[in-house]
Coordinates of C-alpha atoms in Angstrom, one line a residue:
X2 CA -4.4 11.1 -27.3
X3 CA -2.5 8.2 -28.8
X4 CA -0.2 6.9 -31.6
X5 CA -0.8 7.1 -35.3
X6 CA -1.6 3.7 -36.7
X7 CA -1.8 5.0 -40.3
X8 CA -2.5 8.1 -42.3
X9 CA -4.4 8.4 -45.6
X10 CA -4.6 11.4 -47.8
X11 CA -7.8 11.4 -50.0
X12 CA -6.9 14.5 -52.0
X13 CA -8.0 17.1 -49.5
X14 CA -9.5 15.1 -46.7
X15 CA -6.9 13.4 -44.5
X16 CA -7.9 10.4 -42.4
X17 CA -5.7 9.2 -39.4
X18 CA -6.3 6.1 -37.4
X19 CA -5.3 6.9 -33.8
X20 CA -4.5 4.0 -31.5
X21 CA -4.2 3.6 -27.7
X22 CA -4.6 0.5 -25.5
X23 CA -8.4 0.6 -25.8
X24 CA -8.3 0.4 -29.6
X25 CA -8.4 2.6 -32.8
X26 CA -10.6 5.5 -33.8
X27 CA -10.6 7.3 -37.2
X28 CA -9.9 11.1 -37.3
X29 CA -11.2 13.2 -40.1
X30 CA -9.4 16.4 -41.0
X31 CA -11.1 18.7 -43.5
X32 CA -9.1 21.7 -44.8
X33 CA -12.2 23.8 -44.9
X34 CA -13.1 23.1 -41.3
X35 CA -9.6 23.6 -39.7
X36 CA -6.8 24.6 -42.1
X37 CA -4.2 24.7 -39.3
X38 CA -4.9 21.1 -38.1
X39 CA -5.0 19.9 -41.7
X40 CA -1.6 21.5 -42.5
X41 CA -0.1 19.8 -39.4
X42 CA -1.6 16.4 -40.5
X43 CA 0.2 16.7 -43.8
X44 CA 3.5 15.9 -42.1
X45 CA 2.2 13.2 -39.7
X46 CA 3.6 9.7 -40.1
X47 CA 3.1 6.3 -38.4
X48 CA 3.7 6.2 -34.6
X49 CA 3.7 10.0 -34.2
X50 CA 2.1 10.9 -30.8
X51 CA -1.0 13.2 -31.1
X52 CA -3.5 15.0 -29.0
X53 CA -6.7 15.9 -30.8
X54 CA -10.0 17.6 -30.0
X55 CA -13.1 17.3 -32.1
X56 CA -16.7 16.1 -32.5
X57 CA -17.6 12.4 -32.5
X58 CA -19.9 12.0 -35.6
X59 CA -21.5 9.2 -37.5
X60 CA -19.4 8.2 -40.5
X61 CA -20.9 9.1 -43.9
X62 CA -23.2 6.5 -45.6
X63 CA -21.2 3.7 -47.2
X64 CA -18.0 4.3 -45.1
X65 CA -18.9 2.3 -42.0
X66 CA -16.2 -0.3 -41.1
X67 CA -17.9 -3.2 -39.4
X68 CA -14.6 -4.8 -38.5
X69 CA -13.8 -2.0 -36.0
X70 CA -15.4 -1.4 -32.6
X71 CA -15.5 2.3 -33.5
X72 CA -16.3 1.7 -37.2
X73 CA -19.6 3.6 -37.1
X74 CA -18.1 6.9 -36.0
X75 CA -15.2 9.2 -36.7
X76 CA -13.8 12.3 -34.9
X77 CA -14.1 15.6 -36.9
X78 CA -11.0 17.3 -35.8
X79 CA -11.1 20.9 -34.5
X80 CA -7.7 21.0 -32.9
X81 CA -4.5 18.9 -33.4
X82 CA -1.2 18.9 -31.5
X83 CA 1.9 16.8 -32.4
X84 CA 3.2 15.7 -29.0
X85 CA 6.2 13.8 -30.4
X86 CA 7.5 12.5 -33.7
X87 CA 8.8 9.0 -34.5
X88 CA 11.4 7.4 -36.6
X89 CA 10.1 4.9 -39.2
X90 CA 9.6 1.8 -37.1
X91 CA 11.3 -1.5 -38.1
X92 CA 8.0 -3.2 -38.5
X93 CA 4.3 -2.3 -38.7
X94 CA 2.7 -2.1 -35.3
X95 CA -0.3 -4.4 -36.0
X96 CA -1.3 -8.0 -35.6
X97 CA -1.2 -9.0 -39.3
X98 CA 2.4 -8.2 -40.2
X99 CA 4.8 -11.2 -39.8
X100 CA 7.9 -10.2 -37.9
X101 CA 10.8 -12.3 -36.8
X102 CA 10.8 -12.8 -33.1
X103 CA 14.3 -11.6 -32.6
X104 CA 13.3 -8.2 -34.2
X105 CA 10.2 -8.0 -32.0
X106 CA 12.1 -8.7 -28.8
X107 CA 14.9 -6.2 -29.7
X108 CA 12.3 -3.5 -30.1
X109 CA 9.9 -4.9 -27.5
X110 CA 8.6 -1.4 -26.6
X111 CA 7.2 -1.3 -30.2
X112 CA 6.0 -4.9 -30.1
X113 CA 4.1 -4.1 -26.9
X114 CA 2.1 -1.5 -28.8
X115 CA 0.5 -4.3 -30.9
X116 CA -3.1 -4.9 -29.9
X117 CA -2.7 -8.6 -29.6
X118 CA 0.2 -8.4 -27.1
X119 CA -1.6 -5.6 -25.2
X120 CA -4.7 -7.7 -24.9
X121 CA -2.7 -10.6 -23.6
X122 CA -1.2 -8.5 -20.9
X123 CA -4.5 -6.9 -20.0
X124 CA -6.0 -10.4 -19.7
X125 CA -3.0 -11.4 -17.5
X126 CA -3.9 -8.4 -15.2
X127 CA -7.5 -9.6 -15.0
X128 CA -6.4 -13.1 -14.1
X129 CA -4.1 -11.8 -11.3
X130 CA -6.9 -9.6 -10.0
X131 CA -9.4 -12.5 -10.0
X132 CA -7.0 -14.7 -8.1
X133 CA -6.5 -12.2 -5.4
X134 CA -10.2 -11.5 -5.0
X135 CA -11.1 -15.2 -4.9
X136 CA -8.4 -16.0 -2.3
X137 CA -9.1 -12.9 -0.2
X138 CA -12.7 -14.0 0.1
X139 CA -11.5 -17.3 1.4
X140 CA -9.3 -15.8 4.2
X141 CA -5.9 -16.2 2.5
X142 CA -3.3 -13.6 3.5
X143 CA -0.9 -12.3 0.8
X144 CA 2.5 -12.4 2.5
X145 CA 5.8 -11.6 0.7
X146 CA 8.7 -14.0 1.1
X147 CA 12.4 -13.3 0.5
X148 CA 13.9 -12.9 -2.9
X149 CA 17.5 -13.1 -1.5
X150 CA 17.6 -16.5 0.2
X151 CA 19.9 -19.5 0.7
X152 CA 21.0 -21.9 -2.0
X153 CA 19.4 -25.4 -1.5
X154 CA 19.9 -27.0 -4.9
X155 CA 17.6 -30.0 -5.4
X156 CA 16.5 -30.1 -9.0
X157 CA 17.1 -27.1 -11.2
X158 CA 20.2 -24.9 -10.7
X159 CA 20.0 -21.8 -8.6
X160 CA 20.7 -18.3 -9.8
X161 CA 23.4 -17.1 -7.4
X162 CA 23.9 -13.5 -6.1
X163 CA 27.3 -12.7 -4.5
X164 CA 27.2 -10.8 -1.1
X165 CA 29.4 -7.7 -0.9
X166 CA 29.2 -7.3 2.9
X167 CA 29.9 -11.1 3.5
X168 CA 32.7 -11.8 1.0
X169 CA 32.9 -15.3 -0.4
X170 CA 29.2 -16.0 0.3
X171 CA 26.2 -16.1 -2.0
X172 CA 22.5 -15.6 -1.9
X173 CA 20.2 -17.6 -4.2
X174 CA 17.2 -16.3 -6.0
X175 CA 14.2 -18.5 -5.0
X176 CA 13.1 -21.4 -7.2
X177 CA 9.9 -21.2 -5.2
X178 CA 8.9 -19.9 -1.8
X179 CA 8.4 -23.5 -0.6
X180 CA 10.3 -23.5 2.7
X181 CA 9.1 -20.0 3.7
X182 CA 5.4 -20.8 3.1
X183 CA 5.8 -23.9 5.2
X184 CA 7.3 -21.8 7.9
X185 CA 4.3 -19.4 7.7
X186 CA 2.1 -22.4 8.4
X187 CA 4.2 -23.3 11.4
X188 CA 3.9 -19.7 12.4
X189 CA 0.1 -20.0 12.6
X190 CA -1.0 -17.9 9.5
X191 CA -3.2 -20.7 8.4
X192 CA -3.8 -19.6 4.8
X193 CA -1.1 -17.9 2.7
X194 CA -1.0 -16.8 -0.9
X195 CA 1.4 -14.8 -3.1
X196 CA 1.7 -14.0 -6.8
X197 CA 5.5 -14.2 -6.8
X198 CA 8.6 -14.2 -9.0
X199 CA 10.7 -17.4 -9.1
X200 CA 14.0 -18.2 -10.8
X201 CA 15.5 -21.4 -12.3
X202 CA 18.7 -21.6 -14.2
X203 CA 17.6 -24.3 -16.6
X204 CA 17.3 -24.9 -20.3
X205 CA 14.4 -23.1 -21.9
X206 CA 11.6 -24.0 -24.3
X207 CA 8.4 -22.4 -25.6
X208 CA 6.6 -22.6 -22.3
X209 CA 9.5 -22.0 -19.9
X210 CA 11.5 -18.9 -18.8
X211 CA 14.4 -18.4 -16.3
X212 CA 12.2 -16.0 -14.3
X213 CA 8.6 -16.8 -14.0
X214 CA 5.5 -16.0 -11.9
X215 CA 3.7 -18.4 -9.6
X216 CA 0.3 -18.3 -7.9
X217 CA 1.6 -19.7 -4.7
X218 CA -0.7 -21.0 -1.9
X219 CA -0.5 -22.9 1.4
X220 CA -3.1 -24.1 3.9
X221 CA -3.0 -25.5 7.4
X222 CA -5.2 -28.3 8.8
X223 CA -6.1 -29.7 5.4
X224 CA -6.0 -32.9 3.4
X225 CA -5.6 -33.3 -0.3
X226 CA -9.3 -33.0 -1.1
X227 CA -9.5 -29.7 0.8
X228 CA -6.7 -28.2 -1.3
X229 CA -8.1 -29.5 -4.6
X230 CA -11.6 -28.2 -3.9
X231 CA -10.5 -24.7 -3.1
X232 CA -8.0 -24.5 -6.0
X233 CA -10.2 -25.9 -8.7
X234 CA -12.8 -23.4 -7.6
X235 CA -10.2 -20.7 -8.1
X236 CA -9.3 -21.9 -11.6
X237 CA -13.0 -22.1 -12.6
X238 CA -13.5 -18.5 -11.4
X239 CA -10.5 -17.4 -13.4
X240 CA -11.8 -19.0 -16.6
X241 CA -15.3 -17.5 -16.1
X242 CA -14.0 -14.0 -15.3
X243 CA -11.2 -13.8 -17.8
X244 CA -12.7 -15.4 -20.9
X245 CA -16.3 -16.3 -20.1
X246 CA -15.8 -20.1 -20.1
X247 CA -17.8 -22.2 -17.6
X248 CA -15.7 -25.0 -16.2
X249 CA -17.5 -28.0 -14.8
X250 CA -16.7 -29.0 -11.2
X251 CA -15.5 -31.1 -9.7
X252 CA -12.7 -31.7 -12.2
X253 CA -11.9 -35.4 -13.1
X254 CA -9.1 -37.2 -11.3
X255 CA -6.7 -39.9 -12.4
X256 CA -3.9 -41.7 -10.6
X257 CA -0.4 -41.4 -11.9
X258 CA -0.4 -45.2 -12.7
X259 CA -3.6 -44.8 -14.7
X260 CA -2.2 -41.8 -16.6
X261 CA 0.9 -43.8 -17.6
X262 CA -1.1 -46.9 -18.5
X263 CA -3.6 -45.0 -20.7
X264 CA -1.6 -42.1 -22.1
X265 CA 2.1 -42.8 -21.4
X266 CA 2.7 -39.5 -19.6
X267 CA 1.7 -37.9 -16.3
X268 CA 0.3 -34.8 -18.1
X269 CA -2.2 -36.3 -20.5
X270 CA -4.1 -34.3 -23.1
X271 CA -7.7 -35.4 -22.8
X272 CA -9.0 -33.4 -25.7
X273 CA -8.7 -36.5 -27.9
X274 CA -8.7 -40.3 -27.4
X275 CA -5.8 -42.3 -29.0
X276 CA -5.2 -44.2 -25.8
X277 CA -2.3 -46.5 -25.4
X278 CA -2.7 -50.3 -24.9
X279 CA -0.2 -52.6 -23.5
X280 CA 0.0 -55.8 -25.5
X281 CA 2.9 -57.6 -23.8
X282 CA 0.8 -60.7 -23.0
X283 CA -0.4 -61.0 -26.6
X284 CA 3.1 -60.9 -28.1
X285 CA 5.3 -62.6 -25.4
X286 CA 5.2 -66.0 -27.2
X287 CA 5.0 -64.6 -30.7
X288 CA 7.5 -65.3 -33.5
X289 CA 8.4 -61.7 -33.7
X290 CA 11.6 -61.8 -31.6
X291 CA 11.9 -58.0 -31.2
X292 CA 8.7 -58.0 -29.1
X293 CA 9.1 -61.4 -27.4
X294 CA 12.7 -60.7 -26.2
X295 CA 11.8 -57.3 -24.8
X296 CA 9.0 -58.8 -22.7
X297 CA 11.3 -61.7 -21.7
X298 CA 13.9 -59.1 -20.6
X299 CA 11.4 -57.3 -18.3
X300 CA 10.3 -54.6 -20.8
X301 CA 6.9 -54.0 -22.3
X302 CA 5.2 -53.6 -25.7
X303 CA 2.7 -50.8 -26.1
X304 CA 0.6 -49.8 -29.0
X305 CA -1.4 -46.9 -30.3
X306 CA -4.3 -47.1 -32.8
X307 CA -4.1 -44.0 -34.9
X308 CA -7.7 -44.2 -36.2
X309 CA -8.1 -43.5 -39.9
X310 CA -4.4 -42.9 -40.4
X311 CA -3.8 -45.9 -42.7
X312 CA -3.3 -43.5 -45.6
X313 CA 0.0 -42.1 -44.1
X314 CA 2.9 -42.3 -46.5
X315 CA 6.1 -44.1 -45.8
X316 CA 7.8 -40.8 -45.3
X317 CA 5.2 -39.7 -42.7
X318 CA 5.8 -43.0 -40.8
X319 CA 9.5 -42.6 -41.0
X320 CA 9.1 -39.1 -39.5
X321 CA 7.1 -40.7 -36.7
X322 CA 9.9 -43.2 -36.1
X323 CA 12.4 -40.3 -35.9
X324 CA 10.1 -38.6 -33.4
X325 CA 10.0 -41.5 -30.9
X326 CA 13.8 -41.9 -31.1
X327 CA 14.0 -38.4 -29.5
X328 CA 12.6 -40.1 -26.4
X329 CA 15.0 -43.1 -26.4
X330 CA 12.9 -45.6 -28.4
X331 CA 15.0 -47.8 -30.7
X332 CA 12.3 -47.9 -33.4
X333 CA 8.6 -47.8 -34.2
X334 CA 6.8 -50.8 -35.7
X335 CA 3.7 -50.1 -37.7
X336 CA 0.8 -51.9 -39.3
X337 CA -1.8 -50.6 -41.8
X338 CA -5.1 -52.3 -41.5
X339 CA -6.6 -53.0 -44.9
X340 CA -9.4 -55.0 -46.4
X341 CA -7.0 -57.8 -47.0
X342 CA -5.7 -57.7 -43.4
X343 CA -2.4 -56.4 -41.9
X344 CA -0.1 -54.7 -44.3
X345 CA 3.2 -54.6 -42.5
X346 CA 6.8 -56.1 -42.6
X347 CA 6.0 -57.6 -39.1
X348 CA 2.7 -59.3 -40.0
X349 CA 4.3 -62.6 -41.2
X350 CA 5.7 -63.2 -37.7
X351 CA 2.2 -63.6 -36.0
X352 CA -0.3 -66.4 -36.2
X353 CA -3.9 -65.9 -37.2
X354 CA -4.9 -66.2 -33.6
X355 CA -2.3 -63.7 -32.4
X356 CA -3.4 -61.2 -35.1
X357 CA -7.0 -61.6 -34.1
X358 CA -6.1 -61.1 -30.4
X359 CA -4.2 -57.9 -31.3
X360 CA -7.1 -56.6 -33.4
X361 CA -9.5 -57.1 -30.5
X362 CA -7.1 -55.5 -28.0
X363 CA -6.5 -52.4 -30.2
X364 CA -10.1 -52.1 -31.6
X365 CA -8.5 -52.0 -35.1
X366 CA -10.6 -51.4 -38.2
X367 CA -9.9 -51.0 -41.9
X368 CA -8.1 -47.7 -42.5
X369 CA -6.3 -47.7 -39.1
X370 CA -2.6 -47.3 -38.5
X371 CA -1.2 -49.4 -35.6
X372 CA 2.0 -48.1 -34.0
X373 CA 4.1 -50.2 -31.6
X374 CA 7.1 -49.5 -29.3
X375 CA 8.9 -52.3 -27.4
X376 CA 11.3 -51.1 -24.7
X377 CA 11.7 -50.6 -21.0
X378 CA 8.5 -49.5 -19.1
X379 CA 9.8 -45.9 -18.9
X380 CA 10.9 -45.5 -22.5
X381 CA 7.9 -47.3 -24.1
X382 CA 5.5 -45.0 -22.1
X383 CA 7.4 -41.8 -22.7
X384 CA 8.0 -42.4 -26.4
X385 CA 4.5 -43.5 -27.3
X386 CA 2.9 -41.0 -25.0
X387 CA 4.8 -38.1 -26.7
X388 CA 3.9 -39.6 -30.1
X389 CA 0.3 -39.6 -29.1
X390 CA 0.5 -35.8 -28.3
X391 CA 2.4 -35.2 -31.6
X392 CA -0.4 -37.0 -33.5
X393 CA -3.1 -35.1 -31.7
X394 CA -1.6 -31.8 -33.1
X395 CA -0.9 -33.3 -36.5
X396 CA -4.5 -34.6 -36.9
X397 CA -6.0 -31.3 -35.7
X398 CA -7.5 -32.7 -32.5
X399 CA -6.1 -30.0 -30.2
X400 CA -8.5 -27.1 -30.4
X401 CA -7.3 -24.1 -28.3
X402 CA -10.9 -23.4 -27.3
X403 CA -11.5 -26.9 -25.9
X404 CA -10.4 -27.0 -22.2
X405 CA -9.9 -30.4 -20.6
X406 CA -8.8 -30.5 -17.0
X407 CA -7.6 -33.5 -15.0
X408 CA -6.1 -33.8 -11.5
X409 CA -3.3 -36.4 -11.5
X410 CA -2.7 -37.9 -8.1
X411 CA -0.8 -40.7 -6.2
X412 CA 2.6 -40.0 -7.7
X413 CA 5.6 -42.0 -6.6
X414 CA 7.3 -40.4 -3.7
X415 CA 10.8 -41.2 -5.0
X416 CA 12.5 -42.5 -8.1
X417 CA 15.9 -44.0 -8.5
X418 CA 18.6 -42.0 -10.3
X419 CA 21.0 -44.4 -11.9
X420 CA 23.6 -41.7 -12.6
X421 CA 23.9 -40.5 -9.1
X422 CA 23.0 -43.9 -7.6
X423 CA 20.4 -42.5 -5.2
X424 CA 16.8 -41.8 -4.8
X425 CA 15.5 -38.4 -5.8
X426 CA 12.1 -36.8 -5.0
X427 CA 9.6 -36.9 -7.8
X428 CA 8.1 -33.6 -6.6
X429 CA 10.3 -32.2 -3.9
X430 CA 11.8 -33.5 -0.6
X431 CA 9.0 -31.9 1.5
X432 CA 6.2 -34.0 0.1
X433 CA 4.5 -36.4 2.5
X434 CA 4.1 -40.1 1.8
X435 CA 0.6 -41.6 1.7
X436 CA -0.3 -42.7 5.3
X437 CA -0.5 -46.3 4.3
X438 CA 2.9 -46.2 2.6
X439 CA 5.0 -44.8 5.4
X440 CA 6.1 -48.3 6.4
X441 CA 7.6 -48.8 3.0
X442 CA 10.2 -46.1 3.6
X443 CA 12.3 -48.5 5.7
X444 CA 12.1 -51.5 3.3
X445 CA 11.0 -50.6 -0.2
X446 CA 10.9 -46.7 -0.6
X447 CA 10.6 -46.9 -4.4
X448 CA 7.0 -48.2 -4.0
X449 CA 5.9 -45.5 -1.7
X450 CA 3.3 -43.1 -3.1
X451 CA 3.2 -39.3 -2.4
X452 CA 0.3 -37.1 -1.3
X453 CA 1.0 -35.1 -4.4
X454 CA -1.3 -33.7 -7.1
X455 CA -0.9 -31.9 -10.4
X456 CA -3.6 -30.1 -12.3
X457 CA -3.2 -30.8 -16.0
X458 CA -4.9 -28.7 -18.7
X459 CA -4.8 -29.8 -22.4
X460 CA -1.6 -31.7 -21.8
X461 CA 0.2 -29.0 -19.8
X462 CA 0.8 -29.1 -16.1
X463 CA -0.5 -25.7 -14.9
X464 CA -0.1 -26.4 -11.2
X465 CA 1.4 -28.9 -8.8
X466 CA 1.3 -29.4 -5.1
X467 CA 1.2 -31.8 -2.2
X468 CA 0.5 -32.3 1.5
X469 CA 3.8 -31.6 3.2
X470 CA 5.8 -33.5 5.8
X471 CA 5.0 -32.0 9.2
X472 CA 6.9 -34.6 11.3
X473 CA 10.6 -33.9 11.8
X474 CA 11.5 -37.6 12.0
X475 CA 9.8 -38.3 8.7
X476 CA 11.5 -35.3 7.1
X477 CA 14.9 -36.5 8.3
X478 CA 14.1 -40.0 7.0
X479 CA 13.3 -38.4 3.6
X480 CA 16.6 -36.7 3.4
X481 CA 18.3 -39.9 4.4
X482 CA 16.6 -41.8 1.6
X483 CA 17.8 -39.2 -0.9
X484 CA 21.4 -39.7 0.2
X485 CA 21.6 -36.3 1.9
X486 CA 23.8 -36.9 4.9
X487 CA 22.7 -35.6 8.4
X488 CA 25.3 -32.8 8.4
X489 CA 24.4 -31.8 4.9
X490 CA 20.7 -31.8 5.8
X491 CA 21.5 -29.7 8.8
X492 CA 23.5 -27.2 6.8
X493 CA 20.9 -26.8 4.0
X494 CA 17.6 -27.3 5.8
X495 CA 18.5 -26.9 9.5
X496 CA 16.1 -24.0 10.0
X497 CA 13.2 -26.1 8.7
X498 CA 14.1 -29.2 10.8
X499 CA 14.2 -27.0 13.9
X500 CA 10.9 -25.4 13.1
X501 CA 9.2 -28.8 12.6
X502 CA 10.0 -29.5 16.3
X503 CA 7.8 -26.7 17.5
X504 CA 4.3 -27.9 16.8
X505 CA 4.1 -27.9 13.0
X506 CA 0.4 -28.3 11.9
X507 CA -0.6 -30.6 9.0
X508 CA -0.4 -28.5 5.9
X509 CA -0.3 -28.5 2.2
X510 CA -0.5 -26.3 -0.8
X511 CA 0.1 -25.8 -4.5
X512 CA 1.7 -23.4 -7.0
X513 CA 0.3 -22.5 -10.4
X514 CA 2.4 -21.2 -13.3
X515 CA 0.7 -17.9 -14.1
X516 CA 2.6 -17.4 -17.3
X517 CA 1.6 -20.9 -18.7
X518 CA -2.0 -20.4 -17.5
X519 CA -2.3 -17.1 -19.3
X520 CA -0.6 -18.6 -22.4
X521 CA -3.4 -21.2 -22.6
X522 CA -6.2 -18.7 -21.9
X523 CA -5.0 -16.4 -24.7
X524 CA -4.3 -19.3 -27.1
X525 CA -0.7 -18.1 -27.5
X526 CA 1.9 -20.4 -29.0
X527 CA 4.8 -19.0 -27.0
X528 CA 5.0 -18.0 -23.3
X529 CA 6.9 -15.0 -24.4
X530 CA 3.7 -13.5 -25.8
X531 CA 2.2 -13.2 -22.3
X532 CA 5.2 -11.7 -20.6
X533 CA 6.0 -8.0 -21.0
X534 CA 9.8 -8.3 -21.2
X535 CA 10.7 -12.0 -21.7
X536 CA 14.0 -13.7 -22.3
X537 CA 15.0 -15.7 -25.4
X538 CA 15.7 -19.5 -25.3
X539 CA 19.3 -18.6 -24.5
X540 CA 18.1 -16.7 -21.4
X541 CA 19.1 -13.4 -22.8
X542 CA 17.1 -10.1 -23.1
X543 CA 17.6 -8.7 -26.7
X544 CA 16.1 -5.4 -25.6
X545 CA 18.5 -4.6 -22.7
X546 CA 21.2 -7.0 -23.7
X547 CA 21.2 -8.7 -20.4
X548 CA 23.2 -10.6 -19.1
X549 CA 26.1 -8.2 -19.5
X550 CA 29.7 -7.8 -18.3
X551 CA 30.6 -5.7 -15.2
X552 CA 33.8 -3.8 -14.6
X553 CA 36.7 -4.9 -12.5
X554 CA 35.8 -2.5 -9.7
X555 CA 32.5 -4.2 -9.2
X556 CA 34.1 -7.6 -9.2
X557 CA 36.7 -6.5 -6.6
X558 CA 34.0 -5.2 -4.3
X559 CA 32.4 -8.6 -4.5
X560 CA 35.7 -10.5 -3.9
X561 CA 35.3 -12.2 -7.3
X562 CA 37.9 -13.0 -9.9
X563 CA 36.8 -14.4 -13.3
X564 CA 38.5 -17.5 -14.6
X565 CA 37.6 -16.5 -18.1
X566 CA 36.3 -13.3 -19.7
X567 CA 33.2 -13.4 -21.8
X568 CA 33.9 -13.2 -25.6

């Protein structure tokens, strides 16, 4: 039984390719063998639903299709039933026809018949099954946490749900099960896991959705190394079971400071080199005032040697300049290294000794393109780090079958938000400071490092976690440093603060983005291709037309009056 992929009439013999989730098989209908079935086949069209009975036979000599798994056989039909007809679909249900994404998502039930999408979702199933099996063997308990919970906005916006039985109050859909999994550790469950839905009302992009799925884990009586060892074993098992790739363990580690120094970002793509080099010392006394004044003002100058890219045109370099401006850089200086030396508008501002020092620092050779950004520490790293990733794609250095993992550790605990004039948590407010940095919380909290760790794969963060604060006084101090007043902390997080006073064990955990992980495993370009019913970048569902309006009666029951009506 299945759907008609295509029908071909060969002047008497009719062939039908019948498709289900396992693949396609060819049906052969001979009018001499079964006139009734052959007569029915004459009116069959694409996407009709059929049931057939017949004999599986070798295909005649010269008709074998080596591109099909079933290409050596066909089914000689003895009986055929049409279970249902179909309108002409808006696109061919195959993997070769180019279809606009909005059309695919509007008719997602047809798009989901395409073999590529079906294979993605079947692989997703295998990943989830492998995760559960691995964690179960290591004594994790899968425990469900609430979907309707309390709004505690710190970071992304919450999705709010009005309560009918408690007028004027709201639930929030969870951004993560963070607080509940910590409470489970306090409750003595020791090892928790859950493949769970989470919700964040934030702007979308190719690898982000308003509702997404996490592989969520927490462990008691552990340190950072314990969590990393168990979790990288899980990821290695997933890669082996899902796509047959062996991952070398232990995975490499890199501190946050090293990641920024070498790659400009905290999620470095290690599939290629193109490392950044700070050259502030080499240019601080140079005649090029743009560089010298930035260093004098407390900024930095960083450079990237794009090996062999000296052939780039002026337009290509202008495009790179426009790219770094997206990340706040004021401009991009460049040098082409030629047989005659530096070819660049800035070359005349440097002495021979300075040019030689820069060549040594950057390892420059004839044919290279040197790219420079001079700005604040944050902007210089971000702009040049993102440019590095952009060049990696442009130069074809980012093979989807080359998997490079790295744990990034020792993140800052807090960072200063100039707009709100307060510290904010780099990960979340429940992350513990490094033991040796606890004393900094009273005098210089910005220098304190966190017991946090991210797992990065090919430039994408696929998981992040930390050892949690299990001391109530330290947690209260953290809220205070973030400008959360005592009464506000009590209102938002009082249940956690109370629980921490009843023998909370040391604990830590991690969450992996299942959607993003499967996206990388399948080599998909969009996270929407690994989710059955995804949202668009405007957080809408083209299939069901959600979100939608509701009638006045429903609003009255929820004690809600709209200030404006949707257009």
